[in-house]
Coordinates of C-alpha atoms in Angstrom, one line a residue:
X169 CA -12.9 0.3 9.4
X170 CA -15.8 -1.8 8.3
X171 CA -14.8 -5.4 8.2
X172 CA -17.6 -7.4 6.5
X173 CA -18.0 -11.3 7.1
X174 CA -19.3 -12.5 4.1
X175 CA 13.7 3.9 0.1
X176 CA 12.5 6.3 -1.8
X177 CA 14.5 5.3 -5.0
X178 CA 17.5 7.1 -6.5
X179 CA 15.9 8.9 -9.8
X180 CA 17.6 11.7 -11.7
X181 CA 16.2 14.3 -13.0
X182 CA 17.6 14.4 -17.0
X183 CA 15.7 18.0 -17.0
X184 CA 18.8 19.3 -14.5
X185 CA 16.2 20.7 -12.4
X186 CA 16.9 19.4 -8.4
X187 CA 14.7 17.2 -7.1
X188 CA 14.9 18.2 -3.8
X189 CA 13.8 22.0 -4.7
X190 CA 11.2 20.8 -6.5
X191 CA 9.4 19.2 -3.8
X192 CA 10.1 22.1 -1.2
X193 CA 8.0 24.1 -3.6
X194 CA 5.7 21.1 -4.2
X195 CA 5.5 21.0 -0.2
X196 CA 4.6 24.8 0.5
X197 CA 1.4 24.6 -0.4
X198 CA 1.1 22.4 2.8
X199 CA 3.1 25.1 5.3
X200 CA 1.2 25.1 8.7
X201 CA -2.0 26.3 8.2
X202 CA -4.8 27.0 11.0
X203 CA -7.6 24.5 10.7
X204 CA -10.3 23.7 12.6
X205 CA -9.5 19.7 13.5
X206 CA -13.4 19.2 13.5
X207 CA -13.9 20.8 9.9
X208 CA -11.0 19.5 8.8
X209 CA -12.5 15.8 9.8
X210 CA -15.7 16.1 8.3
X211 CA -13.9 17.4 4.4
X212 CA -12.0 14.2 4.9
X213 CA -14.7 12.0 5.4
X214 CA -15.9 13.2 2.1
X215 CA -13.4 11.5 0.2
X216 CA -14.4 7.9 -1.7
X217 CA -13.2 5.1 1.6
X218 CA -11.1 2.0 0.8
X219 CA -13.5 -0.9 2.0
X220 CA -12.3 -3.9 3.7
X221 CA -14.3 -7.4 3.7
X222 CA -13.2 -11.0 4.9
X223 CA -15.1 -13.6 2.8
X224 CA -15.5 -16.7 5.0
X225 CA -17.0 -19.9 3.0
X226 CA -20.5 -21.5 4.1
X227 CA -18.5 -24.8 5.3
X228 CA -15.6 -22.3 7.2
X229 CA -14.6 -23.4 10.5
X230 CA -13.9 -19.6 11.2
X231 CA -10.2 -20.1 11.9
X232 CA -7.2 -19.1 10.2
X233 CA -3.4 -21.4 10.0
X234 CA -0.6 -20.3 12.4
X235 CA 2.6 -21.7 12.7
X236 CA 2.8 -25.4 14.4
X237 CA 4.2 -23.9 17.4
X238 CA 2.0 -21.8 18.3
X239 CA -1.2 -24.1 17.5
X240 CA -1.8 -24.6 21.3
X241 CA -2.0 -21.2 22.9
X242 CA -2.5 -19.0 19.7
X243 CA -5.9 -17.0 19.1
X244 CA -6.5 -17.9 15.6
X245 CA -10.7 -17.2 15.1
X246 CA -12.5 -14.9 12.7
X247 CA -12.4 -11.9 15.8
X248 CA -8.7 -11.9 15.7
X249 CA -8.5 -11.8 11.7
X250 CA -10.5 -9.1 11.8
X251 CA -8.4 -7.0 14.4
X252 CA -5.1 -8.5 12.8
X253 CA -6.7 -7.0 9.3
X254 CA -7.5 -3.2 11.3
X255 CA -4.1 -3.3 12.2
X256 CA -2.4 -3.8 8.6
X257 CA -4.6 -1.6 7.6
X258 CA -3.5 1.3 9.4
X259 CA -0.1 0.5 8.9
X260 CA -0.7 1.0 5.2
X261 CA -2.0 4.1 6.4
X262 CA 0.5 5.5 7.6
X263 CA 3.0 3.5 5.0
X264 CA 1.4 5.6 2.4
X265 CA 1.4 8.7 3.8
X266 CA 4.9 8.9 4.6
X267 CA 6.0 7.6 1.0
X268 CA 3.4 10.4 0.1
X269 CA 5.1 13.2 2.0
X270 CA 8.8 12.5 0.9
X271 CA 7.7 12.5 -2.8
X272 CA 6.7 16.1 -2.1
X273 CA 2.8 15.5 -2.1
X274 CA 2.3 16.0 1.3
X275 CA 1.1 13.7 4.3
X276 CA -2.0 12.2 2.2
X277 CA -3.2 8.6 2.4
X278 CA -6.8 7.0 1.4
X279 CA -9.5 6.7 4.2
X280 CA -10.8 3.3 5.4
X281 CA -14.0 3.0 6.8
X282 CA -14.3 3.0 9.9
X283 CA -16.6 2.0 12.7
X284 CA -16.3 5.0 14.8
X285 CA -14.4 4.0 16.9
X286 CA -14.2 1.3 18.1
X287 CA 13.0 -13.1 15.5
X288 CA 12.6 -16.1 13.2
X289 CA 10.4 -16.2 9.8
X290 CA 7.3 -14.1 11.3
X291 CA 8.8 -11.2 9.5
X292 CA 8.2 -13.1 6.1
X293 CA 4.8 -14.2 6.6
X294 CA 3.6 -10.3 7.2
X295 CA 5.5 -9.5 4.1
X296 CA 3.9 -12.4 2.1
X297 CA 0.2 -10.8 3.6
X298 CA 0.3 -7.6 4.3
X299 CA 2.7 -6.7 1.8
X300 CA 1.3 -8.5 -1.0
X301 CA -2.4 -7.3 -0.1
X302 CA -1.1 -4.2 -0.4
X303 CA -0.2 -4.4 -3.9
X304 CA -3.3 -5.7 -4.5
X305 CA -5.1 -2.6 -2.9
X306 CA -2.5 -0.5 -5.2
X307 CA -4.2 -1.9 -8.2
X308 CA -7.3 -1.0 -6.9
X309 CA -6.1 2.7 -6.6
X310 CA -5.3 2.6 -10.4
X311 CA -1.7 1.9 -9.8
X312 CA 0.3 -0.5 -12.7
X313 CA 3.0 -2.2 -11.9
X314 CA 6.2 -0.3 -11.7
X315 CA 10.2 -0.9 -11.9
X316 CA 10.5 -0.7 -8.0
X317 CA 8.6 -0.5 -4.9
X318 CA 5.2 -2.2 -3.6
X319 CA 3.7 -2.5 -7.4
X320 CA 7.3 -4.7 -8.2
X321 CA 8.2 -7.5 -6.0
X322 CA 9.1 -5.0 -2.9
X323 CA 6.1 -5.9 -1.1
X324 CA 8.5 -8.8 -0.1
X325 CA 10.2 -6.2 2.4
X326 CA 7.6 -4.7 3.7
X327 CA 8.5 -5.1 7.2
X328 CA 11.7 -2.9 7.0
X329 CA 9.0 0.4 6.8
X330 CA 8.4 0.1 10.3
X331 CA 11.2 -1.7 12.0
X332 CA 15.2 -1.3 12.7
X333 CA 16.3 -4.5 12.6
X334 CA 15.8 -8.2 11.4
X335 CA 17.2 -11.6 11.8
X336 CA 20.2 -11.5 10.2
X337 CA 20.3 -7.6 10.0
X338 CA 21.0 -5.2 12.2
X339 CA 20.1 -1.5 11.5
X340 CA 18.1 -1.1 9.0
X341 CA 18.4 2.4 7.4
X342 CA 15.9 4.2 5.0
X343 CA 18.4 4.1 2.1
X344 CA 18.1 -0.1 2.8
X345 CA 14.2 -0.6 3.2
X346 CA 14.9 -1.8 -1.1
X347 CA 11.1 -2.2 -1.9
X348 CA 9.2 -1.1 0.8
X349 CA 8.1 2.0 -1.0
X350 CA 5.7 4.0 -3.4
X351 CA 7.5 4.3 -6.6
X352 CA 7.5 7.9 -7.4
X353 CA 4.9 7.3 -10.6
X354 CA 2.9 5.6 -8.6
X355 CA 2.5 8.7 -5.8
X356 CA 2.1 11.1 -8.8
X357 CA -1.3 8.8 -9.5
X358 CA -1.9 9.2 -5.8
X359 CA -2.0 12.2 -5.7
X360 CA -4.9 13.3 -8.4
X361 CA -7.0 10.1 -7.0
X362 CA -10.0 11.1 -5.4
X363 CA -8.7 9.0 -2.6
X364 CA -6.1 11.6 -1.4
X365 CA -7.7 14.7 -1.5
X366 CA -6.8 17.3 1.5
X367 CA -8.9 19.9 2.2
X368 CA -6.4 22.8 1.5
X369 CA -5.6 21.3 -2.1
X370 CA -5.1 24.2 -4.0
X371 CA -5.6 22.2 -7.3
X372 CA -9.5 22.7 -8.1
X373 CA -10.2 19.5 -10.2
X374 CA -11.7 19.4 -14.0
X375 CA -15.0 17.3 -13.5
X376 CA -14.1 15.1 -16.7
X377 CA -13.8 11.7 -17.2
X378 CA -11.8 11.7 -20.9
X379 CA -9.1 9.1 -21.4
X380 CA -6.1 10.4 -23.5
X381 CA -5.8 10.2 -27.6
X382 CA -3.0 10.4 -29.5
X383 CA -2.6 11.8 -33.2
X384 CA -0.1 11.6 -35.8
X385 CA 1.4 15.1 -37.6
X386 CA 4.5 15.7 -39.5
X387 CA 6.4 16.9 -36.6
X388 CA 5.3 13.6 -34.3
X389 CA 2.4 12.5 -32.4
X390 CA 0.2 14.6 -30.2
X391 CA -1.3 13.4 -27.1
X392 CA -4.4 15.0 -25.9
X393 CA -6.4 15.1 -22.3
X394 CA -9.2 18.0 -21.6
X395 CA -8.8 16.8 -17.7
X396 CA -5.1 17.3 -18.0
X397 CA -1.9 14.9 -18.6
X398 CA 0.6 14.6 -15.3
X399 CA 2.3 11.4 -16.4
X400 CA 4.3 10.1 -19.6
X401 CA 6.1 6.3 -19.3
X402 CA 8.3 5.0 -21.8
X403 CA 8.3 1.4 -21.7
X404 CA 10.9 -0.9 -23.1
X405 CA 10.8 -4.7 -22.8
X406 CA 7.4 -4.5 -20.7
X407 CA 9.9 -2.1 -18.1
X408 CA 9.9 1.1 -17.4
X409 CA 12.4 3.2 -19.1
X410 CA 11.9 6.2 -18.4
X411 CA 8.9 8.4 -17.5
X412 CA 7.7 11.9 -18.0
X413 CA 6.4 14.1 -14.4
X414 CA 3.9 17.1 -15.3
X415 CA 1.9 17.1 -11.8
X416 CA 1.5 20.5 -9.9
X417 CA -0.9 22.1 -7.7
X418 CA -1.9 24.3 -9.9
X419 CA -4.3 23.0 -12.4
X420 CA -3.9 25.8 -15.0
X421 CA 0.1 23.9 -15.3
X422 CA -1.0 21.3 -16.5
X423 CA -0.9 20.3 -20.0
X424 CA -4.1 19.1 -21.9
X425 CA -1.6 18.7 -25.1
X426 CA 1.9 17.0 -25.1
X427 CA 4.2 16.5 -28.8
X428 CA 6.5 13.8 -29.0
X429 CA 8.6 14.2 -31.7
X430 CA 9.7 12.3 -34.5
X431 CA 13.2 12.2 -33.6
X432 CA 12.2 10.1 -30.2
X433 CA 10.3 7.8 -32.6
X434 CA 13.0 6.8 -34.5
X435 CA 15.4 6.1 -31.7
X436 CA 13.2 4.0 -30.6
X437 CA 13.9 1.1 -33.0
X438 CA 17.0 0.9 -31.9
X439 CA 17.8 -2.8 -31.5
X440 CA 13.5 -3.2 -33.0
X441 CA 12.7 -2.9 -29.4
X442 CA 9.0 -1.6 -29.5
X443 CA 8.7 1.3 -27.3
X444 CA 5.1 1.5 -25.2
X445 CA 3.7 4.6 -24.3
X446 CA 1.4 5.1 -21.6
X447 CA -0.7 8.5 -20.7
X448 CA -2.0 9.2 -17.4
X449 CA -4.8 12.5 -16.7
X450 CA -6.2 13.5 -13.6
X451 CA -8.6 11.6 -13.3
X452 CA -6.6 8.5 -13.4
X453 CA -7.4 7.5 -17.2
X454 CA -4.6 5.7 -18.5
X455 CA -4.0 5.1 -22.6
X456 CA -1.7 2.7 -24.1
X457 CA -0.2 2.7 -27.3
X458 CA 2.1 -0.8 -27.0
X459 CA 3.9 0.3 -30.3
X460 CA 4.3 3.7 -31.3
X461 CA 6.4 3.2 -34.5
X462 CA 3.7 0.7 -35.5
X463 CA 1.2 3.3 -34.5
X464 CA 2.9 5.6 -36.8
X465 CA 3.7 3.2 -39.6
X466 CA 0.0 2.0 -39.9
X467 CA -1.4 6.0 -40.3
X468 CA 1.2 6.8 -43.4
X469 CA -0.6 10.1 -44.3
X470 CA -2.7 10.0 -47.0
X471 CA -3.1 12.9 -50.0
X472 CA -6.5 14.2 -51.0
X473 CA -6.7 16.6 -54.1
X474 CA -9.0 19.2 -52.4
X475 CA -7.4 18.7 -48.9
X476 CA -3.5 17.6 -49.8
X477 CA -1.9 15.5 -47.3
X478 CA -4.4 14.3 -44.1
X479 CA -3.9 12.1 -41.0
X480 CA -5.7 9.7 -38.9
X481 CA -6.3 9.9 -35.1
X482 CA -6.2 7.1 -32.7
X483 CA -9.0 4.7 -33.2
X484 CA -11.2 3.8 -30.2
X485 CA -13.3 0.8 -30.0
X486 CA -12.5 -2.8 -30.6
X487 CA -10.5 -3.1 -27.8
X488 CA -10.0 -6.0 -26.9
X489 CA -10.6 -8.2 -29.8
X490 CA -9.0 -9.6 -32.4
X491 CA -9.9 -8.0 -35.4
X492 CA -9.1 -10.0 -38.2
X493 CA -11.4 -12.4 -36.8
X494 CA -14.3 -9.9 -36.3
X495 CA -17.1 -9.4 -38.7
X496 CA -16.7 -5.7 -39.4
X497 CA -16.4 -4.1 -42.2
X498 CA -14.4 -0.3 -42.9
X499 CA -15.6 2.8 -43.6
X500 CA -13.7 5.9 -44.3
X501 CA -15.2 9.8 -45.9
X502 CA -14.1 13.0 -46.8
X503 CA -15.4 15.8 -46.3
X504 CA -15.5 17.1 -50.4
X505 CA -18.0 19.9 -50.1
X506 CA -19.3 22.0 -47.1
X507 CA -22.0 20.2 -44.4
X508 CA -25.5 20.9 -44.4
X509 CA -26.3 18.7 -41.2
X510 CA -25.2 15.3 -39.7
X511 CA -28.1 13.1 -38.4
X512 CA -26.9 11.0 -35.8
X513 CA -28.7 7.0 -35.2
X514 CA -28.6 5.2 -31.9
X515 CA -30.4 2.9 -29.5
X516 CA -28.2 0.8 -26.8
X517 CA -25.1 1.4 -28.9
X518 CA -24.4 4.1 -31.6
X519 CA -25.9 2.3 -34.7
X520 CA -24.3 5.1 -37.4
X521 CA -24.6 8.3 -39.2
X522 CA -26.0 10.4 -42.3
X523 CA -23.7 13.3 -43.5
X524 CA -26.0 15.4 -45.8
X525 CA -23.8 18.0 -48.0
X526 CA -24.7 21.3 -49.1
X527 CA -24.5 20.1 -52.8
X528 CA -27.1 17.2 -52.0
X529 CA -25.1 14.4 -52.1
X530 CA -25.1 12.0 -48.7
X531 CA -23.1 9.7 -47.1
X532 CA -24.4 6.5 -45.2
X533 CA -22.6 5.4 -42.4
X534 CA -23.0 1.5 -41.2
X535 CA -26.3 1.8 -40.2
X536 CA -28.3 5.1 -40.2
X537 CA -31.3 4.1 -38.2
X538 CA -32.5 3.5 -34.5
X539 CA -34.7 4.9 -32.0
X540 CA -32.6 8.1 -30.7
X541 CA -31.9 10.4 -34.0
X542 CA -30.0 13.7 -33.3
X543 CA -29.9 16.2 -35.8
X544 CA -27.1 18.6 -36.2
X545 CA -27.3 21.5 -38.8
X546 CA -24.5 23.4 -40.1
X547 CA -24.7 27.5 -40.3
X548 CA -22.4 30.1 -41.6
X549 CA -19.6 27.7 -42.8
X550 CA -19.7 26.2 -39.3
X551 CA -17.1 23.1 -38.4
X552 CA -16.5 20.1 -36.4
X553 CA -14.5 21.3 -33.3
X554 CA -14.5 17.6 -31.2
X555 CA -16.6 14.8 -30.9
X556 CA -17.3 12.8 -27.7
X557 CA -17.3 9.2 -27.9
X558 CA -17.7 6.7 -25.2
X559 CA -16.1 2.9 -26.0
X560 CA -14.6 0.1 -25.4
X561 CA -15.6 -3.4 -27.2
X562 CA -17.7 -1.3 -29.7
X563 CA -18.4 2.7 -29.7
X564 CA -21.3 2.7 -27.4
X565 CA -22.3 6.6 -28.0
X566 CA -21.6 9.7 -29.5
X567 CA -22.1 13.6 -29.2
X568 CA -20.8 15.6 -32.0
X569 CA -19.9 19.5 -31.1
X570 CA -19.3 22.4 -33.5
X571 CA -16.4 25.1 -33.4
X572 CA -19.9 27.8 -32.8
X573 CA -20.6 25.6 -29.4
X574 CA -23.5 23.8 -31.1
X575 CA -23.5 20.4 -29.8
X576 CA -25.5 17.8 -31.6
X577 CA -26.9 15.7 -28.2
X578 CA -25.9 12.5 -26.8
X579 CA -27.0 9.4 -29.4
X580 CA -26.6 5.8 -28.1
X581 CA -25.2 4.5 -24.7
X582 CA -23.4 5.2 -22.0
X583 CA -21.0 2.4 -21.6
X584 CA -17.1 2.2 -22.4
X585 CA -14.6 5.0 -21.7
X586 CA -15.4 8.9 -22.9
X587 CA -12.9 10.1 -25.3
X588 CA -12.4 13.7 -26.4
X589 CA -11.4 13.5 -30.4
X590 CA -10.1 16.7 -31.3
X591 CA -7.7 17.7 -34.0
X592 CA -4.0 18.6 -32.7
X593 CA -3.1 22.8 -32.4
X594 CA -3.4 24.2 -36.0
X595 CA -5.1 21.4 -37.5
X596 CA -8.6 20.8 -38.4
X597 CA -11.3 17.8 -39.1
X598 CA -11.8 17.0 -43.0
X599 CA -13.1 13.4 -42.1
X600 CA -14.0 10.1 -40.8
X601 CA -13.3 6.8 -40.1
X602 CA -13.6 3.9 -38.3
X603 CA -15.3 0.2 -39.0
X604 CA -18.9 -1.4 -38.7
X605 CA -21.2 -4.5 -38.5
X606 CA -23.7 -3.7 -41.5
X607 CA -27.3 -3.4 -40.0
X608 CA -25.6 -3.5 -36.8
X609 CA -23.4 -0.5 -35.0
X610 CA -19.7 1.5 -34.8
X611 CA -17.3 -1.2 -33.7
X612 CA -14.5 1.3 -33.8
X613 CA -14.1 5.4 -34.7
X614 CA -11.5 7.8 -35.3
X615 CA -11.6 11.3 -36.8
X616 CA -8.9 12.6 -40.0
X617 CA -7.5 16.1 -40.7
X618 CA -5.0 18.1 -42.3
X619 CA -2.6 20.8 -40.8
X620 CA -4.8 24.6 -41.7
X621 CA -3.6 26.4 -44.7
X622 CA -2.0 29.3 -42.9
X623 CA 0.7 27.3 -42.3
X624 CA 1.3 27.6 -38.4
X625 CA 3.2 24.9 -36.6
X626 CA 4.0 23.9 -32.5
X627 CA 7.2 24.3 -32.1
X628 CA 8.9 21.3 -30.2
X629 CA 11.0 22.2 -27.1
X630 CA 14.9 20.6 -27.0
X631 CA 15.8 18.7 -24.2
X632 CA 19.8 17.8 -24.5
X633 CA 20.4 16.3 -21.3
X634 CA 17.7 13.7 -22.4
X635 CA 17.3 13.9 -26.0
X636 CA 13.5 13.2 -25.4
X637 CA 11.7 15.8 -27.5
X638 CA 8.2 15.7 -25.1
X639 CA 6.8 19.3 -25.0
X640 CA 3.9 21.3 -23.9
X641 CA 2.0 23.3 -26.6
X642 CA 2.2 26.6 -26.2
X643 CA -0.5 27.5 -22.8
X644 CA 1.0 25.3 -20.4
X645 CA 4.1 27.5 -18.6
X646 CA 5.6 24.6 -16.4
X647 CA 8.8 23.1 -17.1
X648 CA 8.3 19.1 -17.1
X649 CA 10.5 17.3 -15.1
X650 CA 12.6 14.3 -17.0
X651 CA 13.2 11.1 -14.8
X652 CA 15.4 8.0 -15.4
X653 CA 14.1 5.0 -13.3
X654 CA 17.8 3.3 -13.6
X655 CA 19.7 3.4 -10.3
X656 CA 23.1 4.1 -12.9
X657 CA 21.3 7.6 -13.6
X658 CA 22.1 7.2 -17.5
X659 CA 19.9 9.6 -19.5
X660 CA 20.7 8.4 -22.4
X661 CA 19.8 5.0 -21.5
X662 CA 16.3 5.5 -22.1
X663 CA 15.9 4.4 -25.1
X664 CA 19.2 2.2 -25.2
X665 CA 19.9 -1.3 -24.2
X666 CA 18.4 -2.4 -20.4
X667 CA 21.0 -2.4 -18.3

């Protein structure tokens, strides 16, 4: 480690599928294997390390407080910080690894690097430091806060992880070590993070870097990921309700599209509680829709006379800001005719676009000039399939690709998240949208489209014992497990009252 100067909790599973067969199968992909220690070593190494640092001021005497008692024989300099802060780390370590293991993941932690090699309140103190540090080092693994565990308050009983008693208690039992774990949700990020990669993973990772999208239909709203979703949470209240488990080994299990359906919506007004959705992929990218009914309510579909009734997608950019006080203006076109070619303007952002129709007619997008142009022609009545789109204050760049495989180039930056917009199964892109400084650049960007005329559907899998309508599209053959974070194991309580 390179130290610079300068319980498991009860959850059911609403899906009636048994926890504890599903992590034997999740663990025999980690059956004793033979491995060479050395090669084994160096793959490891490979993996991104957890860096350590102690800042020390530039008017630091170099020593750290210890209890009054202790003040005349205690060793309390910058040497013994550092070796107190090896130690806690390892004991995260292996903390992590064993949380990792009963969740069915196998024994995985994150690396540190390394130098090679070189009975009163104590207990509290250590929970107050090492615990809490720890949830700080969760954030920094992408980890949220969650209902129990290290990311909630349960850093406070850290110590019961690796010791049998305390003052006051005698015997302390896994089922009673209350906080001192991984939340499950929290392992299932683990265990796609770069951080915890074995070398035997039979998984063989998508190198994208998409965050999620979400699109309204009739039937619901579709959530979409290219790397790959493995986690749904339902969030009531700003606490966890109930969450949605699609991880596996196998990458070709994984959904990269998920339908909630309108019947879910609708429960969730219950008691006008807003009910937060969050989307995790692979590669860690989480999206957030705080409201979904307001999501819903603010994309009413709209009618066109050539196209009938169209939706919106989820609209990146502007995040952050509040729009009402931001100097943009909206824009919105449909597609009326077929495309000749789409010229694409950019410099350090993604300045705007001209859409040139077969007929002749144009249509001028915020502000169609800059030093990168990209031009895109249209052949043998060739279509938008997705557009790429990186953002996060304002779009920052584009790449528009065609159902023929014809992409357009990259036009603009490279800052913000990527997002994939692509129209749901059996829908397809009719037009734009999105909102502009004039002169200026995109601030935000979405994509609309209308359900094709031949009249196909998804159809949306039933879940009784939950009553939450989430389901694969058709391509994905794994079952998704259902989990209820409440100790009381009430299904039906995810969308109720908090108990």
């Amino acid at each position: 480690m390179n130290i610079e100067t300068n319980n498991d909790e009860n959850i059911s599973n609403t899906s009636g599928e048994d926890v504890t067969e599903k992590n034997k199968r999740a663990n025999n992909s980690y059956a004793p294997q033979f491995v060479n220690v050395e090669d084994n070593e160096i793959v490891h190494q490979k993996n991104p390390p957890l860096h350590l640092a102690i800042l020390v001021a530039s008017d630091s005497e170099e020593v750290f407080d210890v209890p009054r008692y202790k003040d005349e024989y205690s060793v309390n300099g910058l040497e013994k910080a550092i070796e107190k802060l090896r130690c806690v780390a390892y004991m995260w370590q292996a903390f992590t690894s064993e949380q990792m293991n009963r969740q069915g993941f196998g024994r995985r932690t994150f690396r540190l690097e390394e130098c090679w090699l070189e009975a009163n309140s104590n207990f509290r103190c250590f929970n107050y430091s090492a615990g809490a540090m720890l949830h700080e080092i969760g954030h920094c693994l992408s980890l949220t806060h969650s209902p129990t565990g290290i990311m909630s308050n349960g850093y406070q009983n850290f110590n019961r992880a690796f010791v049998s008693w305390e003052p006051g208690r005698r015997g302390i039992a896994p089922s009673e070590e209350k906080g001192a774990h991984w939340h499950r949700f929290d392992c299932i990020r683990f265990r796609y993070h770069p951080c915890f990669r074995l070398p035997n993973d039979a998984i063989q990772y998508k190198k994208l870097i998409d965050s999620p999208t979400f699109y309204y239909t009739q039937t619901g709203v579709t959530v979409k990921s290219e790397s790959g979703i493995i986690l749904v949470e339902y969030w009531i209240d700003n606490k966890v309700k109930c969450y949605k488990d699609y991880s596996s080994d196998y990458l070709d299990e994984i959904p990269n599209e998920l339908l909630i359906s309108m019947k879910d919506i609708g429960r969730s007004n219950i008691h006008n509680k807003k009910l937060k959705v969050n989307i995790i992929s692979t590669n860690c990218k989480c999206t957030t829709i705080e409201d979904l009914a307001g999501f819903i309510e603010n994309r009413n579909p709209e009618y066109h006379r050539l196209h009938g009734t169209f939706y919106r997608s989820y609209e990146v950019g502007l995040h952050g800001l509040e729009v009402e006080k931001h100097d943009t203006q909206p824009f919105s076109v449909i597609f009326k005719t077929a495309i000749s070619r789409i010229v694409l303007y950019g410099g350090t952002f993604f300045n705007g676009f001209k859409i040139v129709f077969t007929n002749g007619h144009e249509s001028k997008i915020v502000h169609p000039e800059g030093d990168n142009k990209r031009v895109l022609s249209f052949y043998n009545n060739d279509s938008i399939a997705k557009i790429y789109v990186r953002a996060s204050t304002w779009i920052d760049g584009m790449e528009i690709e065609l159902k023929s495989g014809v992409k357009s180039g990259w036009c603009g930056g490279y800052g913000g998240e990527l997002y994939i917009l692509s129209p749901p199964a059996h829908h397809q892109i009719v037009g734009l949208y999105g909102t502009g400084k004039k002169d200026h650049w995109l601030d935000s960007f979405g994509i609309k489209y209308v359900k094709k005329s031949d009249g196909s559907g998804v159809a949306v899998e039933n879940v009784p014992a939950s009553e939450m309508n989430v389901t694969h599209i058709p391509n994905a053959t794994n079952k998704p497990s259902y989990y209820n974070v409440n100790e009381n194991h009430n299904a039906n309580a995810i969308l109720g009252n908090s108990p």
